[in-house]
């Protein structure tokens, strides 16, 4: 029967695997790393909080897509918490950690990654069902969206806790990995392959959606009289989502590949030399997402800017919007990106508004 090492500190496992715990990170270098990480973590907290607040505050964002986008921002916010915990429990401190504390450190990171990944997958399915079925709005109700969000976090927490629940090498240290000294190499292979496969599936789905929307937009452009910006709204929305997905894949793929190589016991791959840089790259993903939202979505940026400036433009805009004719309201609703085609918009929502105006006249 194999001996288990639950009572050992992490120095026992690091020394056995000869893993580099960055003992040279002392003095000015350690202070620099902490300052760098603190700055970006503060930015993650503030910017993603603004995104969540913007979705709550602006009624134009009260749709399933934006609720899921706000949940993605919440996942990035959680990632900031995980990085703060990591900053103060890494380097020379790593060897002094207990097994449970080390599990908590890695579990927070795994949970944040899974929450973002599953959330992007749900957004992909929601966009695919909505656009391919030629629906103006998603069929998801608020209850269903709430259930999906709860499910996303339940899956994320479970995946983050899998090693703690037993898939580790504490009772068989011959299969311990190098980067994660108490994780089994088989778990690293499973974890990295699973995430890379999901990456590939989402990329294929979004490319399919984008090509479909682009084709429909080009066909309708010669048959509708709407403005070019209105016809291109779905394309702009898909570009935003694909930019977020692209940034996620670029930032996380190198780290997952390194984990895969470690799981395959590649001793000549030099993974110890690049692990810190790939971790910083993953950190940048949570920094980039709020920038992408605000840069690609003018309405999101305007809402965030108003909240930052604490101006009173919200009330005045609401007063003005109450006097806007129904045809204009249809156009403003279209800017939120939930309409697939200009022809559908004119034939449904705006058409109803026109009939109502005629009836009143």
mmCIF file of C-alpha atoms in Angstrom:
data_model
loop_
_atom_site.group_PDB
_atom_site.id
_atom_site.type_symbol
_atom_site.label_atom_id
_atom_site.label_comp_id
_atom_site.label_asym_id
_atom_site.label_seq_id
_atom_site.Cartn_x
_atom_site.Cartn_y
_atom_site.Cartn_z
ATOM 1 C CA UNK A 1 0.000 0.000 0.000
ATOM 2 C CA UNK A 2 1.379 3.384 -0.996
ATOM 3 C CA UNK A 3 2.211 5.893 1.718
ATOM 4 C CA UNK A 4 0.292 9.173 1.679
ATOM 5 C CA UNK A 5 1.896 12.533 2.440
ATOM 6 C CA UNK A 6 -0.976 14.779 3.480
ATOM 7 C CA UNK A 7 0.965 16.120 6.477
ATOM 8 C CA UNK A 8 4.003 17.268 4.478
ATOM 9 C CA UNK A 9 4.729 20.852 3.542
ATOM 10 C CA UNK A 10 5.283 21.837 -0.057
ATOM 11 C CA UNK A 11 9.076 21.962 0.270
ATOM 12 C CA UNK A 12 9.030 18.148 0.376
ATOM 13 C CA UNK A 13 7.333 17.949 -3.038
ATOM 14 C CA UNK A 14 9.265 20.830 -4.623
ATOM 15 C CA UNK A 15 12.595 19.328 -3.572
ATOM 16 C CA UNK A 16 11.600 15.911 -4.867
ATOM 17 C CA UNK A 17 10.551 17.192 -8.289
ATOM 18 C CA UNK A 18 13.428 19.705 -8.370
ATOM 19 C CA UNK A 19 10.956 22.399 -9.346
ATOM 20 C CA UNK A 20 12.138 25.990 -9.436
ATOM 21 C CA UNK A 21 10.259 27.998 -6.820
ATOM 22 C CA UNK A 22 12.009 31.242 -7.712
ATOM 23 C CA UNK A 23 14.208 31.583 -4.667
ATOM 24 C CA UNK A 24 15.940 34.446 -6.474
ATOM 25 C CA UNK A 25 12.748 36.520 -6.311
ATOM 26 C CA UNK A 26 13.890 38.639 -3.410
ATOM 27 C CA UNK A 27 14.540 42.291 -2.716
ATOM 28 C CA UNK A 28 13.886 44.746 -5.549
ATOM 29 C CA UNK A 29 12.783 42.046 -7.987
ATOM 30 C CA UNK A 30 10.133 40.730 -5.622
ATOM 31 C CA UNK A 31 8.884 44.266 -4.917
ATOM 32 C CA UNK A 32 8.708 44.958 -8.651
ATOM 33 C CA UNK A 33 6.686 41.828 -9.291
ATOM 34 C CA UNK A 34 4.285 42.653 -6.461
ATOM 35 C CA UNK A 35 3.827 46.242 -7.680
ATOM 36 C CA UNK A 36 3.244 45.073 -11.246
ATOM 37 C CA UNK A 37 0.728 42.452 -10.152
ATOM 38 C CA UNK A 38 -1.027 44.820 -7.752
ATOM 39 C CA UNK A 39 -1.527 47.447 -10.458
ATOM 40 C CA UNK A 40 -3.062 45.000 -12.898
ATOM 41 C CA UNK A 41 -5.219 43.352 -10.241
ATOM 42 C CA UNK A 42 -6.618 46.746 -9.229
ATOM 43 C CA UNK A 43 -7.364 47.466 -12.881
ATOM 44 C CA UNK A 44 -9.108 44.090 -13.172
ATOM 45 C CA UNK A 45 -11.277 44.815 -10.135
ATOM 46 C CA UNK A 46 -12.253 48.344 -11.188
ATOM 47 C CA UNK A 47 -12.774 47.764 -14.910
ATOM 48 C CA UNK A 48 -14.770 44.551 -14.593
ATOM 49 C CA UNK A 49 -16.887 46.100 -11.834
ATOM 50 C CA UNK A 50 -17.703 48.910 -14.280
ATOM 51 C CA UNK A 51 -18.737 46.394 -16.932
ATOM 52 C CA UNK A 52 -21.081 44.613 -14.507
ATOM 53 C CA UNK A 53 -22.500 47.925 -13.278
ATOM 54 C CA UNK A 54 -23.015 49.113 -16.866
ATOM 55 C CA UNK A 55 -25.081 46.031 -17.712
ATOM 56 C CA UNK A 56 -27.186 46.511 -14.577
ATOM 57 C CA UNK A 57 -27.604 50.245 -15.069
ATOM 58 C CA UNK A 58 -28.308 50.514 -18.795
ATOM 59 C CA UNK A 59 -31.663 49.022 -19.835
ATOM 60 C CA UNK A 60 -30.387 48.540 -23.368
ATOM 61 C CA UNK A 61 -28.155 45.774 -21.983
ATOM 62 C CA UNK A 62 -30.994 43.869 -20.318
ATOM 63 C CA UNK A 63 -30.757 40.913 -22.693
ATOM 64 C CA UNK A 64 -29.384 37.365 -22.211
ATOM 65 C CA UNK A 65 -26.224 38.079 -24.200
ATOM 66 C CA UNK A 66 -25.222 40.986 -21.976
ATOM 67 C CA UNK A 67 -26.122 39.117 -18.796
ATOM 68 C CA UNK A 68 -23.662 36.433 -19.865
ATOM 69 C CA UNK A 69 -21.144 39.114 -20.765
ATOM 70 C CA UNK A 70 -21.503 40.534 -17.252
ATOM 71 C CA UNK A 71 -20.952 37.045 -15.853
ATOM 72 C CA UNK A 72 -17.769 36.802 -17.928
ATOM 73 C CA UNK A 73 -16.658 40.059 -16.311
ATOM 74 C CA UNK A 74 -17.473 38.497 -12.929
ATOM 75 C CA UNK A 75 -15.221 35.570 -13.839
ATOM 76 C CA UNK A 76 -12.421 38.018 -14.642
ATOM 77 C CA UNK A 77 -13.060 39.757 -11.315
ATOM 78 C CA UNK A 78 -12.744 36.385 -9.591
ATOM 79 C CA UNK A 79 -9.523 35.791 -11.531
ATOM 80 C CA UNK A 80 -8.181 39.007 -10.002
ATOM 81 C CA UNK A 81 -8.874 37.579 -6.539
ATOM 82 C CA UNK A 82 -7.064 34.378 -7.515
ATOM 83 C CA UNK A 83 -4.042 36.342 -8.751
ATOM 84 C CA UNK A 84 -3.878 38.406 -5.551
ATOM 85 C CA UNK A 85 -3.874 35.203 -3.500
ATOM 86 C CA UNK A 86 -1.220 33.760 -5.811
ATOM 87 C CA UNK A 87 1.031 36.833 -5.522
ATOM 88 C CA UNK A 88 1.320 36.447 -1.773
ATOM 89 C CA UNK A 89 1.704 32.669 -1.896
ATOM 90 C CA UNK A 90 4.310 32.181 -4.597
ATOM 91 C CA UNK A 91 8.076 32.418 -5.007
ATOM 92 C CA UNK A 92 9.978 31.590 -1.820
ATOM 93 C CA UNK A 93 6.671 31.331 0.068
ATOM 94 C CA UNK A 94 5.607 28.340 -2.049
ATOM 95 C CA UNK A 95 7.795 25.912 -0.124
ATOM 96 C CA UNK A 96 6.336 26.965 3.222
ATOM 97 C CA UNK A 97 2.714 26.309 2.204
ATOM 98 C CA UNK A 98 0.678 23.421 3.545
ATOM 99 C CA UNK A 99 -0.886 20.996 1.084
ATOM 100 C CA UNK A 100 -4.374 22.417 1.667
ATOM 101 C CA UNK A 101 -3.232 26.016 1.158
ATOM 102 C CA UNK A 102 -1.489 25.060 -2.078
ATOM 103 C CA UNK A 103 -4.642 23.280 -3.262
ATOM 104 C CA UNK A 104 -6.586 26.476 -2.508
ATOM 105 C CA UNK A 105 -4.095 28.589 -4.472
ATOM 106 C CA UNK A 106 -4.312 26.433 -7.573
ATOM 107 C CA UNK A 107 -8.034 25.769 -7.159
ATOM 108 C CA UNK A 108 -8.814 29.483 -7.356
ATOM 109 C CA UNK A 109 -6.898 29.764 -10.636
ATOM 110 C CA UNK A 110 -8.552 26.652 -12.096
ATOM 111 C CA UNK A 111 -11.987 27.872 -11.057
ATOM 112 C CA UNK A 112 -11.502 31.274 -12.695
ATOM 113 C CA UNK A 113 -10.307 29.678 -15.946
ATOM 114 C CA UNK A 114 -13.212 27.214 -16.021
ATOM 115 C CA UNK A 115 -15.758 29.947 -15.269
ATOM 116 C CA UNK A 116 -14.499 32.040 -18.197
ATOM 117 C CA UNK A 117 -14.276 29.049 -20.523
ATOM 118 C CA UNK A 118 -17.750 27.649 -19.772
ATOM 119 C CA UNK A 119 -19.222 31.153 -19.947
ATOM 120 C CA UNK A 120 -17.745 31.679 -23.423
ATOM 121 C CA UNK A 121 -19.098 28.290 -24.466
ATOM 122 C CA UNK A 122 -22.602 29.210 -23.264
ATOM 123 C CA UNK A 123 -22.395 32.530 -25.123
ATOM 124 C CA UNK A 124 -21.376 30.633 -28.257
ATOM 125 C CA UNK A 125 -24.374 28.296 -27.967
ATOM 126 C CA UNK A 126 -26.734 31.215 -27.233
ATOM 127 C CA UNK A 127 -25.520 33.193 -30.260
ATOM 128 C CA UNK A 128 -25.653 30.130 -32.500
ATOM 129 C CA UNK A 129 -29.218 29.222 -31.520
ATOM 130 C CA UNK A 130 -30.403 32.813 -31.839
ATOM 131 C CA UNK A 131 -28.805 33.672 -35.163
ATOM 132 C CA UNK A 132 -29.167 30.354 -36.970
ATOM 133 C CA UNK A 133 -32.891 30.239 -36.125
ATOM 134 C CA UNK A 134 -33.326 33.820 -37.361
ATOM 135 C CA UNK A 135 -34.529 35.012 -33.976
ATOM 136 C CA UNK A 136 -34.506 38.694 -33.082
ATOM 137 C CA UNK A 137 -33.966 37.960 -29.385
ATOM 138 C CA UNK A 138 -32.708 34.880 -27.663
ATOM 139 C CA UNK A 139 -35.408 32.586 -26.305
ATOM 140 C CA UNK A 140 -33.645 32.557 -22.946
ATOM 141 C CA UNK A 141 -35.716 33.987 -20.121
ATOM 142 C CA UNK A 142 -34.213 35.634 -17.071
ATOM 143 C CA UNK A 143 -34.841 32.460 -15.078
ATOM 144 C CA UNK A 144 -32.983 30.369 -17.629
ATOM 145 C CA UNK A 145 -30.101 32.816 -17.769
ATOM 146 C CA UNK A 146 -29.924 32.779 -13.968
ATOM 147 C CA UNK A 147 -29.889 28.971 -14.026
ATOM 148 C CA UNK A 148 -27.113 28.985 -16.635
ATOM 149 C CA UNK A 149 -25.017 31.414 -14.614
ATOM 150 C CA UNK A 150 -25.432 29.308 -11.453
ATOM 151 C CA UNK A 151 -24.541 26.185 -13.460
ATOM 152 C CA UNK A 152 -21.431 27.870 -14.867
ATOM 153 C CA UNK A 153 -20.118 28.628 -11.404
ATOM 154 C CA UNK A 154 -21.086 25.183 -10.077
ATOM 155 C CA UNK A 155 -19.074 23.541 -12.864
ATOM 156 C CA UNK A 156 -16.177 25.946 -12.313
ATOM 157 C CA UNK A 157 -16.025 25.276 -8.571
ATOM 158 C CA UNK A 158 -16.236 21.526 -9.125
ATOM 159 C CA UNK A 159 -13.430 21.525 -11.712
ATOM 160 C CA UNK A 160 -11.284 23.671 -9.426
ATOM 161 C CA UNK A 161 -11.822 21.190 -6.596
ATOM 162 C CA UNK A 162 -11.200 17.973 -8.569
ATOM 163 C CA UNK A 163 -7.528 17.597 -7.459
ATOM 164 C CA UNK A 164 -8.523 18.231 -3.848
ATOM 165 C CA UNK A 165 -11.212 15.562 -4.112
ATOM 166 C CA UNK A 166 -8.659 12.895 -4.941
ATOM 167 C CA UNK A 167 -7.094 13.293 -8.394
ATOM 168 C CA UNK A 168 -3.638 14.100 -7.028
ATOM 169 C CA UNK A 169 -0.362 12.340 -6.325
ATOM 170 C CA UNK A 170 -0.216 12.598 -2.538
ATOM 171 C CA UNK A 171 -0.453 8.825 -2.258
ATOM 172 C CA UNK A 172 1.686 8.057 -5.299
ATOM 173 C CA UNK A 173 4.475 10.600 -5.599
ATOM 174 C CA UNK A 174 6.009 8.767 -8.556
ATOM 175 C CA UNK A 175 3.364 10.328 -10.842
ATOM 176 C CA UNK A 176 3.709 13.901 -9.532
ATOM 177 C CA UNK A 177 4.191 16.626 -12.112
ATOM 178 C CA UNK A 178 6.929 19.239 -12.148
ATOM 179 C CA UNK A 179 4.944 22.468 -12.466
ATOM 180 C CA UNK A 180 2.286 21.351 -10.000
ATOM 181 C CA UNK A 181 4.190 19.088 -7.553
ATOM 182 C CA UNK A 182 1.109 17.543 -5.941
ATOM 183 C CA UNK A 183 -0.957 17.227 -9.139
ATOM 184 C CA UNK A 184 -0.934 13.937 -10.976
ATOM 185 C CA UNK A 185 0.490 14.110 -14.503
ATOM 186 C CA UNK A 186 -2.615 12.335 -15.794
ATOM 187 C CA UNK A 187 -4.764 15.138 -14.401
ATOM 188 C CA UNK A 188 -2.671 17.777 -16.181
ATOM 189 C CA UNK A 189 -3.096 15.898 -19.464
ATOM 190 C CA UNK A 190 -6.864 15.671 -18.906
ATOM 191 C CA UNK A 191 -7.148 19.328 -17.885
ATOM 192 C CA UNK A 192 -5.112 20.769 -20.738
ATOM 193 C CA UNK A 193 -6.590 18.549 -23.486
ATOM 194 C CA UNK A 194 -10.154 19.260 -22.305
ATOM 195 C CA UNK A 195 -9.616 23.024 -22.413
ATOM 196 C CA UNK A 196 -7.817 22.958 -25.768
ATOM 197 C CA UNK A 197 -10.639 20.898 -27.308
ATOM 198 C CA UNK A 198 -13.239 23.372 -26.006
ATOM 199 C CA UNK A 199 -11.141 26.204 -27.471
ATOM 200 C CA UNK A 200 -11.237 24.533 -30.867
ATOM 201 C CA UNK A 201 -14.999 23.900 -30.705
ATOM 202 C CA UNK A 202 -15.750 27.529 -29.827
ATOM 203 C CA UNK A 203 -13.527 28.880 -32.578
ATOM 204 C CA UNK A 204 -15.314 26.686 -35.135
ATOM 205 C CA UNK A 205 -18.746 27.762 -33.847
ATOM 206 C CA UNK A 206 -17.932 31.470 -33.973
ATOM 207 C CA UNK A 207 -16.400 31.229 -37.435
ATOM 208 C CA UNK A 208 -19.567 29.492 -38.629
ATOM 209 C CA UNK A 209 -21.772 32.182 -37.059
ATOM 210 C CA UNK A 210 -19.669 35.013 -38.434
ATOM 211 C CA UNK A 211 -19.690 33.596 -41.967
ATOM 212 C CA UNK A 212 -23.464 33.134 -41.814
ATOM 213 C CA UNK A 213 -24.126 36.665 -40.564
ATOM 214 C CA UNK A 214 -21.700 38.150 -43.078
ATOM 215 C CA UNK A 215 -23.388 36.282 -45.936
ATOM 216 C CA UNK A 216 -26.891 37.310 -44.856
ATOM 217 C CA UNK A 217 -25.829 40.909 -44.376
ATOM 218 C CA UNK A 218 -24.318 41.067 -47.861
ATOM 219 C CA UNK A 219 -27.474 39.581 -49.405
ATOM 220 C CA UNK A 220 -29.786 41.977 -47.596
ATOM 221 C CA UNK A 221 -27.624 45.020 -48.294
ATOM 222 C CA UNK A 222 -28.893 45.127 -51.871
ATOM 223 C CA UNK A 223 -32.557 44.699 -50.878
ATOM 224 C CA UNK A 224 -32.992 46.989 -47.886
ATOM 225 C CA UNK A 225 -33.025 50.733 -47.533
ATOM 226 C CA UNK A 226 -31.664 50.855 -43.988
ATOM 227 C CA UNK A 227 -28.392 52.501 -43.114
ATOM 228 C CA UNK A 228 -25.141 50.620 -43.529
ATOM 229 C CA UNK A 229 -24.412 50.813 -39.817
ATOM 230 C CA UNK A 230 -27.743 49.171 -38.997
ATOM 231 C CA UNK A 231 -27.160 46.351 -41.450
ATOM 232 C CA UNK A 232 -23.710 45.726 -40.043
ATOM 233 C CA UNK A 233 -24.755 45.688 -36.384
ATOM 234 C CA UNK A 234 -24.826 41.863 -36.107
ATOM 235 C CA UNK A 235 -21.411 41.683 -37.738
ATOM 236 C CA UNK A 236 -20.013 44.207 -35.257
ATOM 237 C CA UNK A 237 -21.444 42.186 -32.377
ATOM 238 C CA UNK A 238 -19.837 38.990 -33.635
ATOM 239 C CA UNK A 239 -16.526 40.804 -34.105
ATOM 240 C CA UNK A 240 -16.670 41.863 -30.452
ATOM 241 C CA UNK A 241 -17.378 38.324 -29.258
ATOM 242 C CA UNK A 242 -14.737 36.821 -31.531
ATOM 243 C CA UNK A 243 -12.187 39.372 -30.312
ATOM 244 C CA UNK A 244 -12.906 38.360 -26.709
ATOM 245 C CA UNK A 245 -12.619 34.688 -27.623
ATOM 246 C CA UNK A 246 -9.441 35.291 -29.622
ATOM 247 C CA UNK A 247 -7.804 37.111 -26.719
ATOM 248 C CA UNK A 248 -8.811 34.287 -24.367
ATOM 249 C CA UNK A 249 -7.360 31.607 -26.630
ATOM 250 C CA UNK A 250 -4.123 33.521 -27.257
ATOM 251 C CA UNK A 251 -3.573 34.257 -23.563
ATOM 252 C CA UNK A 252 -4.365 30.784 -22.210
ATOM 253 C CA UNK A 253 -3.194 28.382 -24.932
ATOM 254 C CA UNK A 254 0.572 28.701 -24.224
ATOM 255 C CA UNK A 255 0.040 27.901 -20.549
ATOM 256 C CA UNK A 256 -2.180 24.932 -21.351
ATOM 257 C CA UNK A 257 0.399 23.599 -23.822
ATOM 258 C CA UNK A 258 3.069 23.860 -21.125
ATOM 259 C CA UNK A 259 0.834 21.946 -18.700
ATOM 260 C CA UNK A 260 0.262 19.302 -21.364
ATOM 261 C CA UNK A 261 4.002 18.899 -21.921
ATOM 262 C CA UNK A 262 4.528 18.588 -18.176
ATOM 263 C CA UNK A 263 1.746 16.002 -17.987
ATOM 264 C CA UNK A 264 3.475 14.043 -20.744
ATOM 265 C CA UNK A 265 6.661 14.187 -18.632
ATOM 266 C CA UNK A 266 8.686 16.161 -21.166
ATOM 267 C CA UNK A 267 11.929 16.739 -19.232
ATOM 268 C CA UNK A 268 13.775 18.484 -22.074
ATOM 269 C CA UNK A 269 11.126 21.096 -22.930
ATOM 270 C CA UNK A 270 12.375 23.825 -20.568
ATOM 271 C CA UNK A 271 8.910 24.413 -19.140
ATOM 272 C CA UNK A 272 10.273 25.829 -15.878
ATOM 273 C CA UNK A 273 11.828 28.743 -17.775
ATOM 274 C CA UNK A 274 8.569 29.950 -19.328
ATOM 275 C CA UNK A 275 5.915 29.150 -16.740
ATOM 276 C CA UNK A 276 5.989 32.601 -15.091
ATOM 277 C CA UNK A 277 5.671 34.452 -18.402
ATOM 278 C CA UNK A 278 2.729 32.354 -19.511
ATOM 279 C CA UNK A 279 1.053 32.954 -16.158
ATOM 280 C CA UNK A 280 1.458 36.715 -16.683
ATOM 281 C CA UNK A 281 -0.011 36.293 -20.169
ATOM 282 C CA UNK A 282 -3.053 34.628 -18.628
ATOM 283 C CA UNK A 283 -3.309 37.543 -16.189
ATOM 284 C CA UNK A 284 -3.378 39.993 -19.110
ATOM 285 C CA UNK A 285 -6.503 38.306 -20.462
ATOM 286 C CA UNK A 286 -8.559 39.579 -17.529
ATOM 287 C CA UNK A 287 -7.095 43.031 -18.189
ATOM 288 C CA UNK A 288 -7.866 42.982 -21.910
ATOM 289 C CA UNK A 289 -11.535 41.964 -21.782
ATOM 290 C CA UNK A 290 -12.946 45.215 -20.298
ATOM 291 C CA UNK A 291 -10.868 47.175 -22.806
ATOM 292 C CA UNK A 292 -12.334 45.110 -25.649
ATOM 293 C CA UNK A 293 -15.902 45.661 -24.393
ATOM 294 C CA UNK A 294 -15.491 49.430 -24.176
ATOM 295 C CA UNK A 295 -13.558 49.757 -27.443
ATOM 296 C CA UNK A 296 -15.914 47.640 -29.526
ATOM 297 C CA UNK A 297 -19.205 48.762 -27.985
ATOM 298 C CA UNK A 298 -19.805 52.520 -28.034
ATOM 299 C CA UNK A 299 -22.848 52.232 -25.796
ATOM 300 C CA UNK A 300 -20.859 50.258 -23.213
ATOM 301 C CA UNK A 301 -18.082 52.841 -23.229
ATOM 302 C CA UNK A 302 -20.541 55.735 -22.943
ATOM 303 C CA UNK A 303 -22.247 54.083 -19.962
ATOM 304 C CA UNK A 304 -18.939 53.351 -18.242
ATOM 305 C CA UNK A 305 -17.704 56.892 -18.879
ATOM 306 C CA UNK A 306 -20.841 58.392 -17.380
ATOM 307 C CA UNK A 307 -20.402 56.269 -14.261
ATOM 308 C CA UNK A 308 -16.749 57.267 -13.973
ATOM 309 C CA UNK A 309 -17.501 60.965 -14.382
ATOM 310 C CA UNK A 310 -20.536 60.745 -12.068
ATOM 311 C CA UNK A 311 -22.398 63.075 -14.413
ATOM 312 C CA UNK A 312 -26.129 63.638 -14.590
ATOM 313 C CA UNK A 313 -26.401 62.760 -18.265
ATOM 314 C CA UNK A 314 -28.393 59.610 -17.477
ATOM 315 C CA UNK A 315 -31.467 61.496 -16.306
ATOM 316 C CA UNK A 316 -31.416 63.963 -19.167
ATOM 317 C CA UNK A 317 -30.994 61.147 -21.675
ATOM 318 C CA UNK A 318 -33.949 59.297 -20.191
ATOM 319 C CA UNK A 319 -36.077 62.441 -20.520
ATOM 320 C CA UNK A 320 -35.060 62.827 -24.157
ATOM 321 C CA UNK A 321 -35.667 59.145 -24.934
ATOM 322 C CA UNK A 322 -39.261 59.406 -23.682
ATOM 323 C CA UNK A 323 -39.945 61.928 -26.460
ATOM 324 C CA UNK A 324 -38.274 59.908 -29.249
ATOM 325 C CA UNK A 325 -40.668 58.481 -31.892
ATOM 326 C CA UNK A 326 -41.113 54.730 -32.116
ATOM 327 C CA UNK A 327 -39.084 54.441 -35.337
ATOM 328 C CA UNK A 328 -36.071 56.006 -33.626
ATOM 329 C CA UNK A 329 -36.457 53.702 -30.650
ATOM 330 C CA UNK A 330 -36.260 50.771 -33.018
ATOM 331 C CA UNK A 331 -32.944 52.008 -34.273
ATOM 332 C CA UNK A 332 -31.548 52.541 -30.787
ATOM 333 C CA UNK A 333 -32.600 49.052 -29.812
ATOM 334 C CA UNK A 334 -30.814 47.743 -32.880
ATOM 335 C CA UNK A 335 -27.536 49.212 -31.643
ATOM 336 C CA UNK A 336 -27.507 46.715 -28.798
ATOM 337 C CA UNK A 337 -26.751 44.067 -31.377
ATOM 338 C CA UNK A 338 -29.707 41.724 -30.874
ATOM 339 C CA UNK A 339 -31.189 42.038 -34.346
ATOM 340 C CA UNK A 340 -29.978 39.764 -37.050
ATOM 341 C CA UNK A 341 -31.089 41.490 -40.202
ATOM 342 C CA UNK A 342 -32.297 44.907 -41.221
ATOM 343 C CA UNK A 343 -35.227 43.340 -43.056
ATOM 344 C CA UNK A 344 -36.381 41.515 -39.933
ATOM 345 C CA UNK A 345 -36.174 44.685 -37.863
ATOM 346 C CA UNK A 346 -38.245 46.682 -40.310
ATOM 347 C CA UNK A 347 -40.782 43.866 -40.718
ATOM 348 C CA UNK A 348 -41.358 43.217 -37.010
ATOM 349 C CA UNK A 349 -40.480 45.750 -34.369
ATOM 350 C CA UNK A 350 -40.443 48.943 -36.412
ATOM 351 C CA UNK A 351 -43.390 47.714 -38.445
ATOM 352 C CA UNK A 352 -45.460 47.466 -35.289
ATOM 353 C CA UNK A 353 -44.434 50.940 -34.276
ATOM 354 C CA UNK A 354 -45.497 52.331 -37.637
ATOM 355 C CA UNK A 355 -48.875 50.607 -37.450
ATOM 356 C CA UNK A 356 -49.384 52.007 -34.005
ATOM 357 C CA UNK A 357 -48.625 55.508 -35.187
ATOM 358 C CA UNK A 358 -51.033 55.161 -38.093
ATOM 359 C CA UNK A 359 -53.715 53.887 -35.796
ATOM 360 C CA UNK A 360 -53.261 56.826 -33.458
ATOM 361 C CA UNK A 361 -53.456 59.245 -36.326
#
